[in-house]
mmCIF file of C-alpha atoms in Angstrom:
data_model
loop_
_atom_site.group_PDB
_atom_site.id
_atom_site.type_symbol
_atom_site.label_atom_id
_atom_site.label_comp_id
_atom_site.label_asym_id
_atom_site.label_seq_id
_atom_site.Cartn_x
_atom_site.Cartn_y
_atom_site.Cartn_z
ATOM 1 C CA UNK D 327 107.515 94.161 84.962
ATOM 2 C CA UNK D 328 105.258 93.983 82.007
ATOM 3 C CA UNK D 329 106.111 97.298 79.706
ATOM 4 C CA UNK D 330 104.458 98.145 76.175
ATOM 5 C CA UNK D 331 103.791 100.418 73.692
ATOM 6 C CA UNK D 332 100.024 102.079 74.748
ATOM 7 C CA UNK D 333 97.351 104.638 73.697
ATOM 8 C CA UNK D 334 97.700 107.406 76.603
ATOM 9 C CA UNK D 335 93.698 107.683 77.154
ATOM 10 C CA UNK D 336 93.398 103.738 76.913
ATOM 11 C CA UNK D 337 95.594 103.771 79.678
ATOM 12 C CA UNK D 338 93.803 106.222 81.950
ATOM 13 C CA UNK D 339 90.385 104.813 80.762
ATOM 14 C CA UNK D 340 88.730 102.239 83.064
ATOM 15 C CA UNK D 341 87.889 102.416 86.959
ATOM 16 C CA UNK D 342 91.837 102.742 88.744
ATOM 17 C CA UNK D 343 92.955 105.501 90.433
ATOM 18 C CA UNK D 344 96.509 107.194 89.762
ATOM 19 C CA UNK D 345 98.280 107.992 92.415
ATOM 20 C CA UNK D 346 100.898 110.785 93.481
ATOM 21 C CA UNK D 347 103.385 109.182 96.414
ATOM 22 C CA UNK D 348 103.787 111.675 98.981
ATOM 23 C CA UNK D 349 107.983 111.106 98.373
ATOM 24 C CA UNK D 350 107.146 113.092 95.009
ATOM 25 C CA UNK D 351 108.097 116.328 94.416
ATOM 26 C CA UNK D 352 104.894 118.804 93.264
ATOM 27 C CA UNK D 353 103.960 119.134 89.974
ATOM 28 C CA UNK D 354 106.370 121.572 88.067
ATOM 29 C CA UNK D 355 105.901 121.646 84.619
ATOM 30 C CA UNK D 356 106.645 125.364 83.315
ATOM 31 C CA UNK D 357 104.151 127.362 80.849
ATOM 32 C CA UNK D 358 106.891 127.408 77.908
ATOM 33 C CA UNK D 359 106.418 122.859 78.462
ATOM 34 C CA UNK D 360 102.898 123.170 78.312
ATOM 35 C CA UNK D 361 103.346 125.368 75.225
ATOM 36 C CA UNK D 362 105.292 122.916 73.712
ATOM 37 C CA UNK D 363 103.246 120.236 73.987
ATOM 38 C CA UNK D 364 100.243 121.787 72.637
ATOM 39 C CA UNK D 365 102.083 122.435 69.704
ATOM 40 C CA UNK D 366 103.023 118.639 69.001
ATOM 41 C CA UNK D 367 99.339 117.690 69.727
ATOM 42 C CA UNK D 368 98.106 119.782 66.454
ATOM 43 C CA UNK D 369 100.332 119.190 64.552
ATOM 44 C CA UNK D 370 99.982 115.724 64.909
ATOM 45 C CA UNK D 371 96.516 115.926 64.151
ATOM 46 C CA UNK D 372 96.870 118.096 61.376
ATOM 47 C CA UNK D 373 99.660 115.878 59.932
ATOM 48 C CA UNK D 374 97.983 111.998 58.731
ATOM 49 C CA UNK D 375 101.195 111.213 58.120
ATOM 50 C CA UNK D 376 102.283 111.027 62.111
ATOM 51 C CA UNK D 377 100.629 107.948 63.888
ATOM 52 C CA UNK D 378 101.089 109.427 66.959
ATOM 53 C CA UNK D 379 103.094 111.767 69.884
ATOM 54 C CA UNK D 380 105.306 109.967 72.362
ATOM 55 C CA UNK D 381 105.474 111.260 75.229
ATOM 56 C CA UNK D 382 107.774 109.259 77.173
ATOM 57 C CA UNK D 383 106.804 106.459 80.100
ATOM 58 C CA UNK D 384 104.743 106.069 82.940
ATOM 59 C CA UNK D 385 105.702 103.944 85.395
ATOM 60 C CA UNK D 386 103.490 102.625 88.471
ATOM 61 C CA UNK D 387 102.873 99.788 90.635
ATOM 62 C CA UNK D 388 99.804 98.581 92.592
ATOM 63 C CA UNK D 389 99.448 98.993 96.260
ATOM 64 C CA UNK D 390 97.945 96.004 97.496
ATOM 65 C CA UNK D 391 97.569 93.708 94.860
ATOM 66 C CA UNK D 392 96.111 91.450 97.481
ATOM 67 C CA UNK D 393 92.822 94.416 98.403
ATOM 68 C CA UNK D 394 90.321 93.483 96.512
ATOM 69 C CA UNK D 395 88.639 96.124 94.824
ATOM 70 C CA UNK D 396 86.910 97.723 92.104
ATOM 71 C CA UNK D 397 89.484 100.819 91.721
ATOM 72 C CA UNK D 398 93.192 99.856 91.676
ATOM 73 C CA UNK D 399 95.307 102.435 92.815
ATOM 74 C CA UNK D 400 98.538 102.724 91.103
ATOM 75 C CA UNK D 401 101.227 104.433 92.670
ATOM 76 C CA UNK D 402 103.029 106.717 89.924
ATOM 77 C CA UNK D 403 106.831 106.590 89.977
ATOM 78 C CA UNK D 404 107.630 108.171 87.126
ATOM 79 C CA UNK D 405 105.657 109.976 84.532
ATOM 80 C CA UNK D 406 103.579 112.620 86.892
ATOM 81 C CA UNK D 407 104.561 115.192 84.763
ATOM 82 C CA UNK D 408 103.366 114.184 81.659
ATOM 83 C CA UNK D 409 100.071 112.663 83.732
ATOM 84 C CA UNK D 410 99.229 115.416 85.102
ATOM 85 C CA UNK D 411 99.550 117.784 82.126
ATOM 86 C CA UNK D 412 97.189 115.825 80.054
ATOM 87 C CA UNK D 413 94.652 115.649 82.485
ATOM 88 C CA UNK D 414 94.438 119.094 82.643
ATOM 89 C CA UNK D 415 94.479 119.713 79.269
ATOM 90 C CA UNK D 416 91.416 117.234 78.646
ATOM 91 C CA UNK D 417 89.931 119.067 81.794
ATOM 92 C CA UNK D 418 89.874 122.502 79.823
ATOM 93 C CA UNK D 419 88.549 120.323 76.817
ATOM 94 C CA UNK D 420 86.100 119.595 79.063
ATOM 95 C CA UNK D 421 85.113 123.077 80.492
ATOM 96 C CA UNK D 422 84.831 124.403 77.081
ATOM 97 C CA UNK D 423 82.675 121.662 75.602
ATOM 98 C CA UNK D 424 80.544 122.357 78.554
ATOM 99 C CA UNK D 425 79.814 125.723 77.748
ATOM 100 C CA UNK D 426 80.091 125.858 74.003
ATOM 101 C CA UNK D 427 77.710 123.523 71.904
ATOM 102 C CA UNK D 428 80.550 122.465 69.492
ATOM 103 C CA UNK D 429 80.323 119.080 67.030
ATOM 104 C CA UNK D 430 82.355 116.789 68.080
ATOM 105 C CA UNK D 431 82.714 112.892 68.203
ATOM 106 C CA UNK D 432 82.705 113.225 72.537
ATOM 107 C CA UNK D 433 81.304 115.688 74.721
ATOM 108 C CA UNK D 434 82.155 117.326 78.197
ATOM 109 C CA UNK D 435 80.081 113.968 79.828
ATOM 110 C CA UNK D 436 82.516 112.090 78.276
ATOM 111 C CA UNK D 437 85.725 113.321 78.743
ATOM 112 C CA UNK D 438 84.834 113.500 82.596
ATOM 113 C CA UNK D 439 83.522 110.198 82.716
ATOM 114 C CA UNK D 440 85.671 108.307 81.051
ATOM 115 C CA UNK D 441 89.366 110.145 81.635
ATOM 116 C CA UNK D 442 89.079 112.069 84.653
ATOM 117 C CA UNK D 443 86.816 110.389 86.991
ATOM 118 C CA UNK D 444 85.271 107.455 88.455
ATOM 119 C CA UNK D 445 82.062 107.923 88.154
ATOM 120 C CA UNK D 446 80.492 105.347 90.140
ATOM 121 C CA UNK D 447 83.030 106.187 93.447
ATOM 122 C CA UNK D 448 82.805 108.436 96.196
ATOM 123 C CA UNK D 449 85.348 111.278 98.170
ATOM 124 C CA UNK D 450 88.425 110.314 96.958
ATOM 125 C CA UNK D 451 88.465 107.435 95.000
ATOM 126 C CA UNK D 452 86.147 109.473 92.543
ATOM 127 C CA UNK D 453 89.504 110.835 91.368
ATOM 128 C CA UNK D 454 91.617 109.326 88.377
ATOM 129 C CA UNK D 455 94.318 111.301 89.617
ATOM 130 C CA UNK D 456 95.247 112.133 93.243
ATOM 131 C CA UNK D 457 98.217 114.672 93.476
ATOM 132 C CA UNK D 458 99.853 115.598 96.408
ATOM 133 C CA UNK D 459 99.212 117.966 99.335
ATOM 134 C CA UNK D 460 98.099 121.662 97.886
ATOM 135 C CA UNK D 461 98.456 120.339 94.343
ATOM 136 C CA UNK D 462 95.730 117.893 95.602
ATOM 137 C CA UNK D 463 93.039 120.499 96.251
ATOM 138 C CA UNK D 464 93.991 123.074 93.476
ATOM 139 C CA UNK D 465 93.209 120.086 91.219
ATOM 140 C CA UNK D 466 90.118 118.698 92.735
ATOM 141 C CA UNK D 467 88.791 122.219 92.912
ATOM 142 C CA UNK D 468 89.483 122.525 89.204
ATOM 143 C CA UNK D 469 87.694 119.493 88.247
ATOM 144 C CA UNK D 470 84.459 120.512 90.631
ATOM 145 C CA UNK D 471 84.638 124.174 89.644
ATOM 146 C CA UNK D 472 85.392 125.686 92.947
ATOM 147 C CA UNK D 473 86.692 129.231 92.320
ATOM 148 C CA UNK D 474 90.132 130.241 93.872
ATOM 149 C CA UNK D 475 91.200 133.229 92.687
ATOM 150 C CA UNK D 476 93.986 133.438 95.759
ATOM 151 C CA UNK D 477 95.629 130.006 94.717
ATOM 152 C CA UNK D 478 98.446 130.623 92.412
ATOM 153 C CA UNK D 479 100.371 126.822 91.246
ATOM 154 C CA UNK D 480 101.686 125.123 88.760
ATOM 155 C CA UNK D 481 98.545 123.282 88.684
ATOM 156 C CA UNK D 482 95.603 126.247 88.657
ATOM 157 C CA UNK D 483 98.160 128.441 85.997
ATOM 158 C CA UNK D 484 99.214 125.604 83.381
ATOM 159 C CA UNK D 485 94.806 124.595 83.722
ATOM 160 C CA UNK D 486 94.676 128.221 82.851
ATOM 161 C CA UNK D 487 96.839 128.465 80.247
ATOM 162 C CA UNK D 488 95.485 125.441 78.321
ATOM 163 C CA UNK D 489 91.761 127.010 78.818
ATOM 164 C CA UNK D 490 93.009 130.524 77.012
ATOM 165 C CA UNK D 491 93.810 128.091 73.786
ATOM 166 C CA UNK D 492 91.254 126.024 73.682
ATOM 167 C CA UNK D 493 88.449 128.091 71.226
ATOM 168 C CA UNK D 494 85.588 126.888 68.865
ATOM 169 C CA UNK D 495 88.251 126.665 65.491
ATOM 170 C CA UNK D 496 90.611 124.499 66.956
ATOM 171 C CA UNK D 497 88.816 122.334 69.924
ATOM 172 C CA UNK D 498 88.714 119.773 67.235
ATOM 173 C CA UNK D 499 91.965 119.304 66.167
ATOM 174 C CA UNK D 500 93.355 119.700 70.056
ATOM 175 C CA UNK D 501 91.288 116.932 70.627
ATOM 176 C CA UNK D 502 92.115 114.892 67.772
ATOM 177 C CA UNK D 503 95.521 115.146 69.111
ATOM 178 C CA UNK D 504 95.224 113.993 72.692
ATOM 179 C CA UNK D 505 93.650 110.899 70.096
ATOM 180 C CA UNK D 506 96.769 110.021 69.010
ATOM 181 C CA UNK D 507 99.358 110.377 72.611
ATOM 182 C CA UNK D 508 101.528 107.693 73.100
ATOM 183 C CA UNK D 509 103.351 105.985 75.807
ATOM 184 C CA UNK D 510 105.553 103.218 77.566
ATOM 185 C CA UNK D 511 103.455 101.937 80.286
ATOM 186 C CA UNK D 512 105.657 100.323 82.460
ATOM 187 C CA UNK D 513 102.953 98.272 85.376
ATOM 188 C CA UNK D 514 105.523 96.913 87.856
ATOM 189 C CA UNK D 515 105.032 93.784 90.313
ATOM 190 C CA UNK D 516 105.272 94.804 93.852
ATOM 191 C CA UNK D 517 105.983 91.681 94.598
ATOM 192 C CA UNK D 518 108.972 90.947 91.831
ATOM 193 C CA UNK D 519 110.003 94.377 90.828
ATOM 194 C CA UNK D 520 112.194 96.905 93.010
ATOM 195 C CA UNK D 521 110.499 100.362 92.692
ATOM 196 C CA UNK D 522 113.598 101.898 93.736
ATOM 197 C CA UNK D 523 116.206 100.638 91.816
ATOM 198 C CA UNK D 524 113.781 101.388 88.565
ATOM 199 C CA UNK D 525 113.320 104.735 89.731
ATOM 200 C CA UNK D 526 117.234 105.123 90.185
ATOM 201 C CA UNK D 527 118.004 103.469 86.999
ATOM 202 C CA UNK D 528 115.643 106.452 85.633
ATOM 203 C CA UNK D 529 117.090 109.079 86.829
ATOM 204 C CA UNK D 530 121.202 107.834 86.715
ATOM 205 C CA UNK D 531 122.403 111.602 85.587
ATOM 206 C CA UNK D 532 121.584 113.550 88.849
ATOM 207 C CA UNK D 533 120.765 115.696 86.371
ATOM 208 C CA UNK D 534 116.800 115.927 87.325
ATOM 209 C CA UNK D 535 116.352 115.421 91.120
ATOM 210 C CA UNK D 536 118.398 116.730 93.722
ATOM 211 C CA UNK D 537 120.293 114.619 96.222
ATOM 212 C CA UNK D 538 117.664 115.891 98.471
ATOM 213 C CA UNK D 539 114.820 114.217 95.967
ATOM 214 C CA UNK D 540 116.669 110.928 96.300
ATOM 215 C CA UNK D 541 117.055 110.697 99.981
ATOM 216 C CA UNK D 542 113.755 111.526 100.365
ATOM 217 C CA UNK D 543 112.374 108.776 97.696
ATOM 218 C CA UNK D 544 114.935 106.453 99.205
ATOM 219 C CA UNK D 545 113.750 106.351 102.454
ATOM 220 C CA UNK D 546 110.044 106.795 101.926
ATOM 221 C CA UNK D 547 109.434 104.834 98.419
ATOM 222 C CA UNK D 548 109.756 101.158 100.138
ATOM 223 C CA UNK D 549 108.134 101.842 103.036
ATOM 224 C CA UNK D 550 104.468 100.758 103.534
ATOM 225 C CA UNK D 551 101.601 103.251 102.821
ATOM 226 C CA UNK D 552 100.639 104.051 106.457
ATOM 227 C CA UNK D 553 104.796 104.414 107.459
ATOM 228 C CA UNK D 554 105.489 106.296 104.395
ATOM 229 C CA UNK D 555 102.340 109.040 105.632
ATOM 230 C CA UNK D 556 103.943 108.822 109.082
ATOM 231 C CA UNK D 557 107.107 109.748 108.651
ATOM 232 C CA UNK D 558 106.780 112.222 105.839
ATOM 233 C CA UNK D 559 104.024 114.227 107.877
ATOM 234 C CA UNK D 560 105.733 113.903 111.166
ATOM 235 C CA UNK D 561 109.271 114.540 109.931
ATOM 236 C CA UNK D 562 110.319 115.311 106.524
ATOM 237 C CA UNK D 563 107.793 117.447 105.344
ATOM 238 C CA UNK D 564 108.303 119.604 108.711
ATOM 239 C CA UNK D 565 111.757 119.549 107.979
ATOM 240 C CA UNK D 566 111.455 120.754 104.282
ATOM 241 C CA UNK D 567 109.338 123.237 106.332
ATOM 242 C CA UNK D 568 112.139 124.529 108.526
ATOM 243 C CA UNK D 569 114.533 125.331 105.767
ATOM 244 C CA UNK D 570 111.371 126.840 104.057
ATOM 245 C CA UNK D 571 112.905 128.910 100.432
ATOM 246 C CA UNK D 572 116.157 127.378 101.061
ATOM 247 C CA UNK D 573 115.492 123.702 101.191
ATOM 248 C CA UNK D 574 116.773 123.089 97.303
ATOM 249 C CA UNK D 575 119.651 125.172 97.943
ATOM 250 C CA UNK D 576 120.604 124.187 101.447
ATOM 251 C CA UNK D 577 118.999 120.558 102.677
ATOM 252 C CA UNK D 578 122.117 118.686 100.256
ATOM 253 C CA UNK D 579 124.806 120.577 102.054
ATOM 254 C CA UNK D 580 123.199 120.138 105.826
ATOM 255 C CA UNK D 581 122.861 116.386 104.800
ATOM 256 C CA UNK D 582 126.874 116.174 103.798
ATOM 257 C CA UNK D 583 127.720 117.796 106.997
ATOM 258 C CA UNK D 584 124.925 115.433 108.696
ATOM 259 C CA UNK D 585 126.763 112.358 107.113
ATOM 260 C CA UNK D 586 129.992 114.049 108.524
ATOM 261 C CA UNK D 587 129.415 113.840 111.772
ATOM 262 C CA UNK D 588 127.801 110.569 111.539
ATOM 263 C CA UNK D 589 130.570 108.637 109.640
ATOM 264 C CA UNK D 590 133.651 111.099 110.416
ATOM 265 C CA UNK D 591 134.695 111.760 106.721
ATOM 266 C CA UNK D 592 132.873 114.456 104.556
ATOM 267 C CA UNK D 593 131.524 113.225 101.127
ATOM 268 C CA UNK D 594 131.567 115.154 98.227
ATOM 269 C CA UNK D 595 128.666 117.311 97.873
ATOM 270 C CA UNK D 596 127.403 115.471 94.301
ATOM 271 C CA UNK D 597 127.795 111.547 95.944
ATOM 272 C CA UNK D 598 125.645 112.568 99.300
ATOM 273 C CA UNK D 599 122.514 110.406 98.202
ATOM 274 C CA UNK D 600 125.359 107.364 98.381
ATOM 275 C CA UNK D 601 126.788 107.816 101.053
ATOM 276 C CA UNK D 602 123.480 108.426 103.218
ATOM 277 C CA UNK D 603 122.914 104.906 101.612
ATOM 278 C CA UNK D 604 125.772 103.491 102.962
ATOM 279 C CA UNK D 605 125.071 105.069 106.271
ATOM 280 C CA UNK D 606 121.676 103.556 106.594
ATOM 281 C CA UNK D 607 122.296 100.124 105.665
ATOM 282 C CA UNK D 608 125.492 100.453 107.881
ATOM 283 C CA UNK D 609 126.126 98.603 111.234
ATOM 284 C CA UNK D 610 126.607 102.073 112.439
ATOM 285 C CA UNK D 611 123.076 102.752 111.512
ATOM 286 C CA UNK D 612 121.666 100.002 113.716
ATOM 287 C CA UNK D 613 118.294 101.545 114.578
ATOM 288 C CA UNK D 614 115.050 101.504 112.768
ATOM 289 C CA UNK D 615 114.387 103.927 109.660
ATOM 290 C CA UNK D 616 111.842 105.737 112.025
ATOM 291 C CA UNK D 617 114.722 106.727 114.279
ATOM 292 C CA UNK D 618 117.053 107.297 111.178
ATOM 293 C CA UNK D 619 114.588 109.581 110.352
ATOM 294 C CA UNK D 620 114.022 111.147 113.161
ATOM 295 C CA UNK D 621 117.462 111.751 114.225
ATOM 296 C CA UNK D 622 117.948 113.293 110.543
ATOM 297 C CA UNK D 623 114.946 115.753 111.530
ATOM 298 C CA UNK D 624 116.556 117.080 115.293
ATOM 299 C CA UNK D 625 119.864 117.681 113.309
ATOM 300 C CA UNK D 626 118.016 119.592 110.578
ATOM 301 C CA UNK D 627 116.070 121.994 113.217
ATOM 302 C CA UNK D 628 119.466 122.508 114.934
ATOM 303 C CA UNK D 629 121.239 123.344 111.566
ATOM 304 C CA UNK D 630 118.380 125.393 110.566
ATOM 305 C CA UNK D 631 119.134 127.122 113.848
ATOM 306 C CA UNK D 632 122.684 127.936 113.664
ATOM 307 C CA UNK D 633 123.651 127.921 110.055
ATOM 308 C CA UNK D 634 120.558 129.762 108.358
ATOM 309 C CA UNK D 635 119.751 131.912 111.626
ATOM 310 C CA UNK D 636 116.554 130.635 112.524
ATOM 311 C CA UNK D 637 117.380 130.874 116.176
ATOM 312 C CA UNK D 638 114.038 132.856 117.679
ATOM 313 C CA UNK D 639 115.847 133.525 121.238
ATOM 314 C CA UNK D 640 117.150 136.749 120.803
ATOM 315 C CA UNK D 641 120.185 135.955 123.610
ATOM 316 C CA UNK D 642 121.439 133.124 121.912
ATOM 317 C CA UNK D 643 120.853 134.805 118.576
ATOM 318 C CA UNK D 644 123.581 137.135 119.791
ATOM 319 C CA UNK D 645 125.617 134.629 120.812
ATOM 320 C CA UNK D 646 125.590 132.635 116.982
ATOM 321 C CA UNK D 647 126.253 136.200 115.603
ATOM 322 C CA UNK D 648 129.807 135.982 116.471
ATOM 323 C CA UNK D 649 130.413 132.834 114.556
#
């Protein structure tokens, strides 16, 4: 693990590619954050007595450190948030310096060449950032200025948002600010360093992801890229499908009763991500994480069935109405 103190666009600047592991959840940073953090960057500029805003860590690791290439990509384990925020905030820096002839020591050019994109790449790799799933196209459409007026995210409103502030008195000082950002950048070995147990160490309340979040990241952050594609399309993401609004209300209480019938003894609702870890590195959990996984997904479409009335036969829906 080699961790230090680092300028947040010297970090982004270069040919790599950032990348969003499908175990993450989307990108979910509220208006009143964004707010906040707009704040901090002027009045750190405004204020020569500040070095700098820190904004906390980002932590990644590469791939395939054995693929040789000219674009690393770095897969993000911590720090999306704050990752994705800035780029969209130097994205709207960006629009606007496009279509207002401002002075200023960069220009729109600039910003895209050097902090959002790799210029010299094609299809995806162009991308400094790659999110995930629909947070994937809502940003890529931002950056290439494809309208979409009927897509509503985190993503498209926070861009939004940062574009309605953004005006010819202070473009300056926002980007002065974004200047003077500040974070841990934690580059793990992939071959040393155990993703997981940083990523657990990281989030040790519960406090910020659910049980569900840390199954999920359990069994999909070691696995390799092509396994971790496979079983998140092909079961979990289906799954989160089938529980649909309810899955952060209701996937942590199907997993203690899955666990229940699996072990014979019912965990307490707030130690479910252990005990599932038990389970699976149990003799009792002899097969393959594919099948774990699998097995987890027929229980959860039987469960969605019976418990949260998704039953589409209309007999047998009659027949679950009396329990």
């Amino acid at each position: 693990m080699k961790a230090s103190s680092a300028n947040l666009l010297t970090v982004i600047k270069g040919p790599k590619q950032f990348v969003i592991p499908i175990y993450q959840r989307t990108y979910s940073w509220q208006l009143a954050q964004c707010d906040q953090l707009l704040k901090d960057i002027i009045r750190i500029s405004k204020d020569d007595n500040l070095q700098g805003h820190f904004l906390g860590s980002i932590v990644y690791f590469q791939e395939d450190i054995h693929t040789i290439s000219d674009v690393p990509k770095l897969l993000v384990i911590d720090g999306q948030q704050r990752l994705t925020t800035v780029s969209l905030l130097i994205l709207a820096l960006s629009h606007f310096l496009k279509n207002n002839p401002v002075e200023l020591d960069t220009n729109a050019n600039k910003l895209f060449n050097y902090y959002l994109l790799n210029s010299d790449e094609d299809n995806d790799l162009r991308y400094k950032l790659m999110l995930t799933r629909g947070d994937k196209q809502s940003y890529i459409n931002l950056l290439n200025e494809i309208p979409q007026e009927d897509t509503m995210n985190r993503v498209t409103e926070n861009y939004k948002f940062f574009a309605s502030r953004i005006n010819e008195e202070n473009v300056k000082v926002i980007y002065n600010g974004v200047l003077r950002l500040f974070i841990v950048d934690v580059a793990l070995e992939k071959d040393k360093d155990n993703p997981q147990l940083i990523f657990e160490s990281m989030n040790s309340t519960g406090l910020d992801l659910s049980q569900a979040d840390l199954i999920r990241n359990y069994v999909l952050m070691g696995q390799e890229i092509d396994l971790q594609t496979k079983l998140y399309e092909n079961y979990w993401f289906p799954m989160e499908q089938t529980f649909g609004n309810e899955y952060s209300t209701r996937f942590d209480g199907f997993m203690r009763d899955y666990l229940s019938v699996k072990t014979g003894k019912i965990p307490r609702i707030g130690e479910v991500y252990e005990e599932f870890k038990l389970y699976i590195n149990s003799d009792r959990s002899s097969e393959s994480i594919e099948e774990n996984v699998k097995d987890t997904f027929n229980f959860a479409n039987h469960y969605s069935k019976i418990v949260l009335r998704k039953e589409k036969d209309k007999d047998l829906q009659e027949m679950l109405a009396i329990f």
